[in-house]
Amino acid sequence: MKLITRLPLLVLLTVFSYSCSTDSIDENVDALSNSLIIPEAKTVEIQILELINNYRLNMGLNPLENMDLIKAQAYTHTEHMVIENEVSHDNFFERSNFLKANAGAKVVSENVAYGYTYAESVVDAWLKSESHRKNIEGDFTNFDVSAEQNNSGQWYYTNIFIKI
């Protein structure tokens, strides 16, 4: 069964498994992180995170911290876009609800992109777009990004921001 079709079931089981637990939130997050796909960060992803934080610092904003639960959600969505061969915000509310339930997010937003080869080019494109720039400059605490290539070598990106 593909990850995309299993993820809603995993989320449902996770919610029921932890909703009445007396364990600490940190222990629940650690256990949940172990059951999700959290790929090792690629160079382009690290560069994107650094470029966004450098931009935020230059604007007098707080830098954002990366988070494995966000990375897992970004990765799952980027894989979905690669499989569908289409850039989209499909199932955003599922990602948002997952991060609200499991990472303590109060606000969730995302930027997606397709076709950019370099970190600088995708971040520049987001900054030139008012709605994407608003996310980058937003009142958030954490973020992460996923960049995946399709069989033709085209890149897809998902960058998710949350406020805890």
Short mmCIF file of N, CA, C and O in Angstrom, two decimals, residues 1 3-16:
data_model
loop_
_atom_site.label_atom_id
_atom_site.label_comp_id
_atom_site.label_asym_id
_atom_site.label_seq_id
_atom_site.Cartn_x
_atom_site.Cartn_y
_atom_site.Cartn_z
N MET A 1 0.85 -1.18 0.00
CA MET A 1 0.00 0.00 0.00
C MET A 1 0.89 1.23 0.00
O MET A 1 1.84 1.31 0.75
N LEU A 3 2.32 5.03 0.66
CA LEU A 3 2.35 5.87 1.84
C LEU A 3 1.18 6.85 1.84
O LEU A 3 0.55 7.08 2.87
N ILE A 4 0.86 7.41 0.70
CA ILE A 4 -0.21 8.40 0.61
C ILE A 4 -1.53 7.80 1.09
O ILE A 4 -2.30 8.45 1.77
N THR A 5 -1.80 6.56 0.75
CA THR A 5 -3.06 5.93 1.15
C THR A 5 -3.01 5.47 2.61
O THR A 5 -4.04 5.33 3.24
N ARG A 6 -1.84 5.22 3.13
CA ARG A 6 -1.72 4.77 4.52
C ARG A 6 -1.68 5.93 5.50
O ARG A 6 -2.01 5.76 6.66
N LEU A 7 -1.27 7.14 5.06
CA LEU A 7 -1.09 8.26 5.97
C LEU A 7 -2.36 8.61 6.73
O LEU A 7 -2.31 8.78 7.96
N PRO A 8 -3.54 8.73 6.08
CA PRO A 8 -4.74 9.04 6.88
C PRO A 8 -5.02 7.99 7.95
O PRO A 8 -5.43 8.32 9.06
N LEU A 9 -4.80 6.72 7.63
CA LEU A 9 -5.00 5.66 8.61
C LEU A 9 -4.01 5.82 9.75
O LEU A 9 -4.38 5.69 10.92
N LEU A 10 -2.75 6.12 9.44
CA LEU A 10 -1.73 6.32 10.45
C LEU A 10 -2.09 7.49 11.36
O LEU A 10 -1.98 7.40 12.58
N VAL A 11 -2.57 8.57 10.76
CA VAL A 11 -2.97 9.74 11.55
C VAL A 11 -4.12 9.39 12.48
O VAL A 11 -4.11 9.72 13.66
N LEU A 12 -5.12 8.70 11.95
CA LEU A 12 -6.26 8.31 12.76
C LEU A 12 -5.84 7.41 13.93
O LEU A 12 -6.24 7.62 15.07
N LEU A 13 -5.01 6.42 13.65
CA LEU A 13 -4.52 5.54 14.72
C LEU A 13 -3.71 6.32 15.74
O LEU A 13 -3.81 6.07 16.94
N THR A 14 -2.90 7.26 15.27
CA THR A 14 -2.08 8.05 16.17
C THR A 14 -2.94 8.90 17.08
O THR A 14 -2.70 8.97 18.29
N VAL A 15 -3.96 9.53 16.52
CA VAL A 15 -4.84 10.37 17.33
C VAL A 15 -5.51 9.54 18.41
O VAL A 15 -5.55 9.93 19.58
N PHE A 16 -6.05 8.37 18.04
CA PHE A 16 -6.70 7.52 19.04
C PHE A 16 -5.70 6.97 20.04
O PHE A 16 -6.00 6.81 21.21
#
